[in-house]
CSV table of C-alpha atoms in Angstrom, one decimal:
chain,number,residue,atom,x,y,z
A,1,MET,CA,-20.0,8.9,25.6
A,2,MET,CA,-18.9,8.8,22.0
A,3,SER,CA,-22.4,9.7,20.7
A,4,GLU,CA,-22.4,12.8,22.9
A,5,ARG,CA,-19.3,14.1,21.1
A,6,LEU,CA,-20.7,13.6,17.6
A,7,ILE,CA,-22.5,16.3,15.7
A,8,GLN,CA,-25.5,14.8,14.0
A,9,SER,CA,-25.6,17.1,11.0
A,10,ILE,CA,-22.0,16.4,10.1
A,11,GLU,CA,-22.6,12.7,10.6
A,12,ARG,CA,-25.5,12.9,8.1
A,13,ALA,CA,-23.4,14.9,5.6
A,14,ALA,CA,-20.7,12.2,5.8
A,15,ASP,CA,-23.4,9.6,5.2
A,16,VAL,CA,-24.6,11.4,2.1
A,17,LEU,CA,-21.0,11.6,0.6
A,18,GLU,CA,-20.2,8.0,1.4
A,19,LEU,CA,-23.4,6.8,-0.2
A,20,PHE,CA,-22.0,7.7,-3.6
A,21,LEU,CA,-19.1,5.3,-2.9
A,22,THR,CA,-21.4,2.3,-2.4
A,23,THR,CA,-24.3,2.9,-4.7
A,24,SER,CA,-24.3,5.0,-7.8
A,25,PRO,CA,-22.1,7.9,-9.1
A,26,GLU,CA,-25.2,10.0,-9.5
A,27,LEU,CA,-28.2,10.2,-7.0
A,28,SER,CA,-31.3,12.3,-6.8
A,29,VAL,CA,-32.7,13.9,-3.6
A,30,LYS,CA,-35.4,11.2,-3.5
A,31,GLU,CA,-32.9,8.3,-3.9
A,32,ILE,CA,-30.7,9.7,-1.1
A,33,SER,CA,-33.7,10.3,1.1
A,34,GLU,CA,-34.9,6.7,0.7
A,35,LYS,CA,-31.5,5.0,1.1
A,36,LEU,CA,-30.6,7.0,4.2
A,37,GLN,CA,-34.2,7.1,5.6
A,38,LEU,CA,-34.1,10.8,6.0
A,39,SER,CA,-36.7,13.4,5.1
A,40,LYS,CA,-36.4,15.1,1.7
A,41,SER,CA,-36.2,18.4,3.4
A,42,THR,CA,-33.2,17.3,5.5
A,43,VAL,CA,-31.5,15.8,2.6
A,44,HIS,CA,-32.1,18.9,0.4
A,45,GLY,CA,-30.5,21.1,3.1
A,46,ILE,CA,-27.4,18.9,3.4
A,47,ILE,CA,-27.0,18.6,-0.4
A,48,LYS,CA,-27.3,22.3,-1.0
A,49,THR,CA,-24.7,23.0,1.7
A,50,LEU,CA,-22.3,20.5,0.2
A,51,GLU,CA,-22.9,21.8,-3.3
A,52,HIS,CA,-22.2,25.4,-2.1
A,53,ARG,CA,-18.8,24.2,-0.7
A,54,GLY,CA,-17.9,22.2,-3.8
A,55,TYR,CA,-18.3,18.7,-2.3
A,56,LEU,CA,-21.2,17.9,-4.6
A,57,GLN,CA,-22.3,19.1,-8.0
A,58,GLN,CA,-25.5,18.8,-9.9
A,59,ASN,CA,-26.0,17.4,-13.3
A,60,PRO,CA,-28.0,20.0,-15.2
A,61,GLU,CA,-29.5,17.4,-17.5
A,62,ASP,CA,-31.2,15.1,-15.0
A,63,LEU,CA,-30.8,17.3,-11.9
A,64,LYS,CA,-29.1,14.4,-10.0
A,65,TYR,CA,-26.0,15.0,-7.8
A,66,ARG,CA,-22.5,13.6,-8.0
A,67,LEU,CA,-19.3,14.0,-6.0
A,68,GLY,CA,-17.6,17.4,-6.6
A,69,ILE,CA,-14.1,18.5,-7.5
A,70,LYS,CA,-13.4,19.6,-4.0
A,71,LEU,CA,-13.2,16.0,-2.9
A,72,PHE,CA,-10.8,15.2,-5.6
A,73,THR,CA,-8.6,18.2,-4.5
A,74,LEU,CA,-8.7,17.0,-0.9
A,75,GLY,CA,-8.0,13.4,-1.9
A,76,ASN,CA,-4.9,14.4,-3.9
A,77,PHE,CA,-3.7,16.5,-1.0
A,78,VAL,CA,-4.1,13.7,1.5
A,79,GLY,CA,-2.4,11.2,-0.9
A,80,LYS,CA,0.6,13.5,-1.3
A,81,HIS,CA,1.1,14.1,2.4
A,82,LEU,CA,0.6,10.7,3.8
A,83,ASP,CA,3.8,9.7,5.7
A,84,ILE,CA,4.3,6.1,4.9
A,85,GLY,CA,6.9,5.7,7.6
A,86,ASN,CA,4.5,6.9,10.3
A,87,ILE,CA,1.7,4.7,9.0
A,88,ALA,CA,3.9,1.6,8.6
A,89,ARG,CA,5.9,1.9,11.8
A,90,PRO,CA,3.3,0.5,14.3
A,91,ILE,CA,2.3,-2.2,11.8
A,92,ILE,CA,5.8,-3.5,11.2
A,93,SER,CA,6.6,-3.2,14.9
A,94,ASP,CA,3.8,-5.5,15.7
A,95,LEU,CA,5.0,-7.9,13.0
A,96,ALA,CA,8.6,-7.9,14.3
A,97,ASN,CA,7.3,-8.8,17.7
A,98,GLU,CA,5.0,-11.5,16.3
A,99,LEU,CA,7.7,-13.1,14.2
A,100,ASN,CA,10.6,-12.4,16.6
A,101,GLU,CA,12.6,-11.2,13.5
A,102,THR,CA,13.7,-8.0,11.9
A,103,VAL,CA,11.3,-6.2,9.6
A,104,HIS,CA,12.3,-3.6,7.0
A,105,LEU,CA,10.4,-1.0,5.0
A,106,VAL,CA,11.9,0.3,1.8
A,107,THR,CA,11.1,2.6,-1.1
A,108,LEU,CA,12.5,2.7,-4.6
A,109,GLN,CA,14.9,5.5,-5.6
A,110,ARG,CA,16.2,5.3,-9.1
A,111,ASP,CA,17.6,1.8,-9.6
A,112,GLU,CA,18.0,1.0,-5.9
A,113,VAL,CA,15.9,0.4,-2.8
A,114,VAL,CA,16.4,2.6,0.2
A,115,TYR,CA,15.7,1.4,3.8
A,116,ILE,CA,13.5,4.0,5.5
A,117,GLU,CA,12.3,2.0,8.5
A,118,LYS,CA,13.8,-0.9,10.5
A,119,VAL,CA,12.3,-2.7,13.5
A,120,GLU,CA,14.5,-5.3,15.1
A,121,GLY,CA,12.9,-8.4,16.6
A,122,PRO,CA,13.9,-9.9,20.0
A,123,ARG,CA,16.5,-11.9,18.2
A,124,ALA,CA,19.3,-9.8,16.7
A,125,LEU,CA,20.0,-10.0,13.0
A,126,THR,CA,23.5,-10.8,11.9
A,127,ILE,CA,23.5,-8.7,8.7
A,128,TYR,CA,24.4,-5.0,8.7
A,129,SER,CA,21.4,-2.9,7.8
A,130,HIS,CA,20.3,0.6,8.8
A,131,ILE,CA,17.9,3.4,7.8
A,132,GLY,CA,19.3,5.1,4.7
A,133,LYS,CA,21.1,2.0,3.4
A,134,ARG,CA,20.8,1.4,-0.3
A,135,ALA,CA,20.5,-2.0,-1.9
A,136,PRO,CA,20.1,-3.4,-5.4
A,137,VAL,CA,16.7,-4.3,-6.7
A,138,HIS,CA,17.5,-7.4,-8.7
A,139,CYS,CA,18.6,-9.6,-5.8
A,140,THR,CA,16.7,-8.4,-2.7
A,141,GLY,CA,13.3,-9.5,-1.7
A,142,VAL,CA,12.1,-5.9,-1.2
A,143,GLY,CA,13.5,-4.9,-4.6
A,144,LYS,CA,11.8,-7.8,-6.4
A,145,ALA,CA,8.5,-7.2,-4.6
A,146,ILE,CA,8.5,-3.7,-6.1
A,147,LEU,CA,9.8,-4.6,-9.5
A,148,ALA,CA,7.1,-7.3,-10.0
A,149,HIS,CA,4.4,-4.6,-9.9
A,150,LEU,CA,6.0,-2.0,-12.2
A,151,SER,CA,5.2,-1.7,-15.8
A,152,GLU,CA,7.3,-3.7,-18.3
A,153,LYS,CA,8.8,-0.5,-19.6
A,154,ASP,CA,9.9,0.5,-16.1
A,155,VAL,CA,11.3,-2.9,-15.3
A,156,ASP,CA,13.3,-2.9,-18.6
A,157,ARG,CA,14.7,0.5,-17.8
A,158,LEU,CA,15.6,-0.3,-14.2
A,159,LEU,CA,17.3,-3.6,-15.1
A,160,SER,CA,19.2,-1.9,-17.9
A,161,GLU,CA,20.5,0.8,-15.6
A,162,ALA,CA,21.3,-1.6,-12.7
A,163,SER,CA,24.7,-3.3,-12.6
A,164,LEU,CA,23.1,-6.8,-11.9
A,165,GLU,CA,26.1,-7.7,-9.8
A,166,ALA,CA,26.4,-11.2,-8.5
A,167,PHE,CA,26.8,-11.0,-4.7
A,168,THR,CA,26.7,-14.8,-4.2
A,169,GLU,CA,26.5,-17.9,-6.3
A,170,TYR,CA,22.7,-17.7,-6.0
A,171,THR,CA,22.3,-14.2,-7.4
A,172,LEU,CA,20.2,-14.0,-10.6
A,173,THR,CA,22.0,-11.7,-13.1
A,174,ASP,CA,20.3,-12.7,-16.3
A,175,VAL,CA,17.5,-10.3,-17.3
A,176,HIS,CA,15.4,-13.0,-18.8
A,177,GLU,CA,15.6,-15.1,-15.6
A,178,ILE,CA,14.9,-12.2,-13.4
A,179,LYS,CA,11.8,-11.2,-15.4
A,180,LYS,CA,10.6,-14.9,-15.3
A,181,HIS,CA,11.0,-14.8,-11.5
A,182,LEU,CA,9.0,-11.7,-11.3
A,183,VAL,CA,6.0,-13.5,-12.8
A,184,SER,CA,6.1,-15.9,-9.8
A,185,VAL,CA,6.3,-12.9,-7.4
A,186,ARG,CA,3.1,-11.4,-8.9
A,187,GLU,CA,1.3,-14.7,-8.7
A,188,THR,CA,2.1,-15.5,-5.1
A,189,GLY,CA,2.0,-12.0,-3.7
A,190,TYR,CA,5.5,-12.1,-2.2
A,191,ALA,CA,9.1,-12.2,-3.1
A,192,VAL,CA,12.0,-14.3,-1.8
A,193,ASP,CA,15.7,-13.5,-1.4
A,194,ASP,CA,17.2,-16.9,-0.7
A,195,GLU,CA,20.9,-16.1,-0.1
A,196,GLU,CA,21.0,-13.9,-3.2
A,197,ILE,CA,22.7,-10.9,-1.6
A,198,GLU,CA,24.3,-12.5,1.4
A,199,LEU,CA,25.0,-16.2,2.2
A,200,GLY,CA,23.0,-17.5,5.1
A,201,LEU,CA,20.4,-14.7,4.8
A,202,LYS,CA,16.8,-15.2,3.7
A,203,CYS,CA,14.2,-12.5,3.2
A,204,ILE,CA,10.4,-12.6,2.5
A,205,ALA,CA,9.0,-9.4,1.1
A,206,ALA,CA,5.6,-8.0,-0.1
A,207,PRO,CA,4.6,-4.9,-2.0
A,208,ILE,CA,2.8,-1.8,-0.7
A,209,PHE,CA,0.4,0.1,-2.9
A,210,ASN,CA,-0.9,3.7,-2.7
A,211,HIS,CA,-4.4,5.1,-3.2
A,212,LYS,CA,-3.8,5.1,-7.0
A,213,GLY,CA,-2.9,1.4,-7.1
A,214,ASN,CA,0.8,2.1,-7.7
A,215,VAL,CA,3.5,0.2,-5.9
A,216,ILE,CA,5.5,2.6,-3.8
A,217,ALA,CA,7.3,0.5,-1.3
A,218,SER,CA,7.7,-2.9,0.2
A,219,ILE,CA,8.4,-4.6,3.5
A,220,SER,CA,10.4,-7.7,4.4
A,221,CYS,CA,11.2,-10.1,7.2
A,222,ALA,CA,14.9,-10.8,7.1
A,223,ALA,CA,16.5,-13.7,9.1
A,224,PRO,CA,19.2,-16.3,9.0
A,225,LYS,CA,18.1,-19.0,6.6
A,226,MET,CA,18.2,-21.7,9.3
A,227,ARG,CA,15.5,-19.9,11.3
A,228,LEU,CA,13.1,-19.7,8.3
A,229,ASP,CA,12.5,-23.4,8.2
A,230,GLU,CA,9.4,-25.3,6.9
A,231,GLU,CA,7.6,-24.6,10.1
A,232,MET,CA,8.4,-20.9,10.3
A,233,LEU,CA,8.2,-19.9,6.7
A,234,PRO,CA,4.4,-20.1,6.2
A,235,LYS,CA,3.9,-17.9,9.3
A,236,VAL,CA,6.4,-15.3,7.9
A,237,ILE,CA,4.8,-15.3,4.5
A,238,ALA,CA,1.3,-14.8,5.9
A,239,GLY,CA,2.5,-12.1,8.3
A,240,ILE,CA,4.4,-10.1,5.7
A,241,LYS,CA,1.5,-10.2,3.2
A,242,ARG,CA,-1.0,-9.3,5.9
A,243,ALA,CA,1.1,-6.3,7.1
A,244,ALA,CA,1.7,-5.1,3.6
A,245,SER,CA,-2.0,-5.2,2.8
A,246,GLU,CA,-2.8,-3.3,6.1
A,247,ILE,CA,-0.3,-0.6,5.2
A,248,SER,CA,-1.7,-0.4,1.6
A,249,ARG,CA,-5.2,0.0,2.9
A,250,SER,CA,-4.1,2.7,5.3
A,251,LEU,CA,-2.7,4.6,2.3
A,252,GLY,CA,-6.1,4.4,0.5
A,253,TYR,CA,-5.5,1.3,-1.7
A,254,LYS,CA,-8.8,-0.2,-2.7
A,255,GLY,CA,-7.6,-3.0,-5.0
A,256,ASN,CA,-7.4,-6.8,-4.3
A,257,VAL,CA,-5.0,-8.0,-1.7
A,258,PHE,CA,-3.2,-11.3,-1.9
């Protein structure tokens, strides 16, 4: 039934465009014809149509074709209008049900993180959190997950602007110690808030990247520390990293995932 709804010419045009992503940045009509096992006349017609619309352009020196500026324009438009909340919501909902714990999605605004999505698991969380709530970056798992993947210049700026308040006896407030901790976050792919902002609370967080490879958000699983024991912790870490990677991929991220 699906094949009856597909238009073969558009399928072939998509095959031509996607071929450039997996082979060479420039291809001739003959090379495309051979790789897609299509006749040269068919390929020539597709290419000329795509060239006319700006999706392909020809190199005047070797007469080969490359992806056109129209695709760059469309890609930028899609990237700017992707709604991370809508993309992430079903993924973090599934994770909250899987872990039976609360999952948050946050973005960075100035020197704080802002909660933009929250899905509560079957077991209620004792801390007070809500969409729109702001929190510091230096002592939250979600904040550190983002910080760890910013440039050193941006990290220095953010930490210099933040108050670095000590919320508990476990809060890191020394810039050198925080930056040392961020190295560990980059190496492991996840950040931990172990009673740094609230006693009895533990959070595991992982970063989210956009199509340009820039960190733009993070997600976390937050639960009373006693529930994140040696048996549960590996499951939470794996789930958070997997969900963050899935969201990143949905946003067009092509880099390595942890």
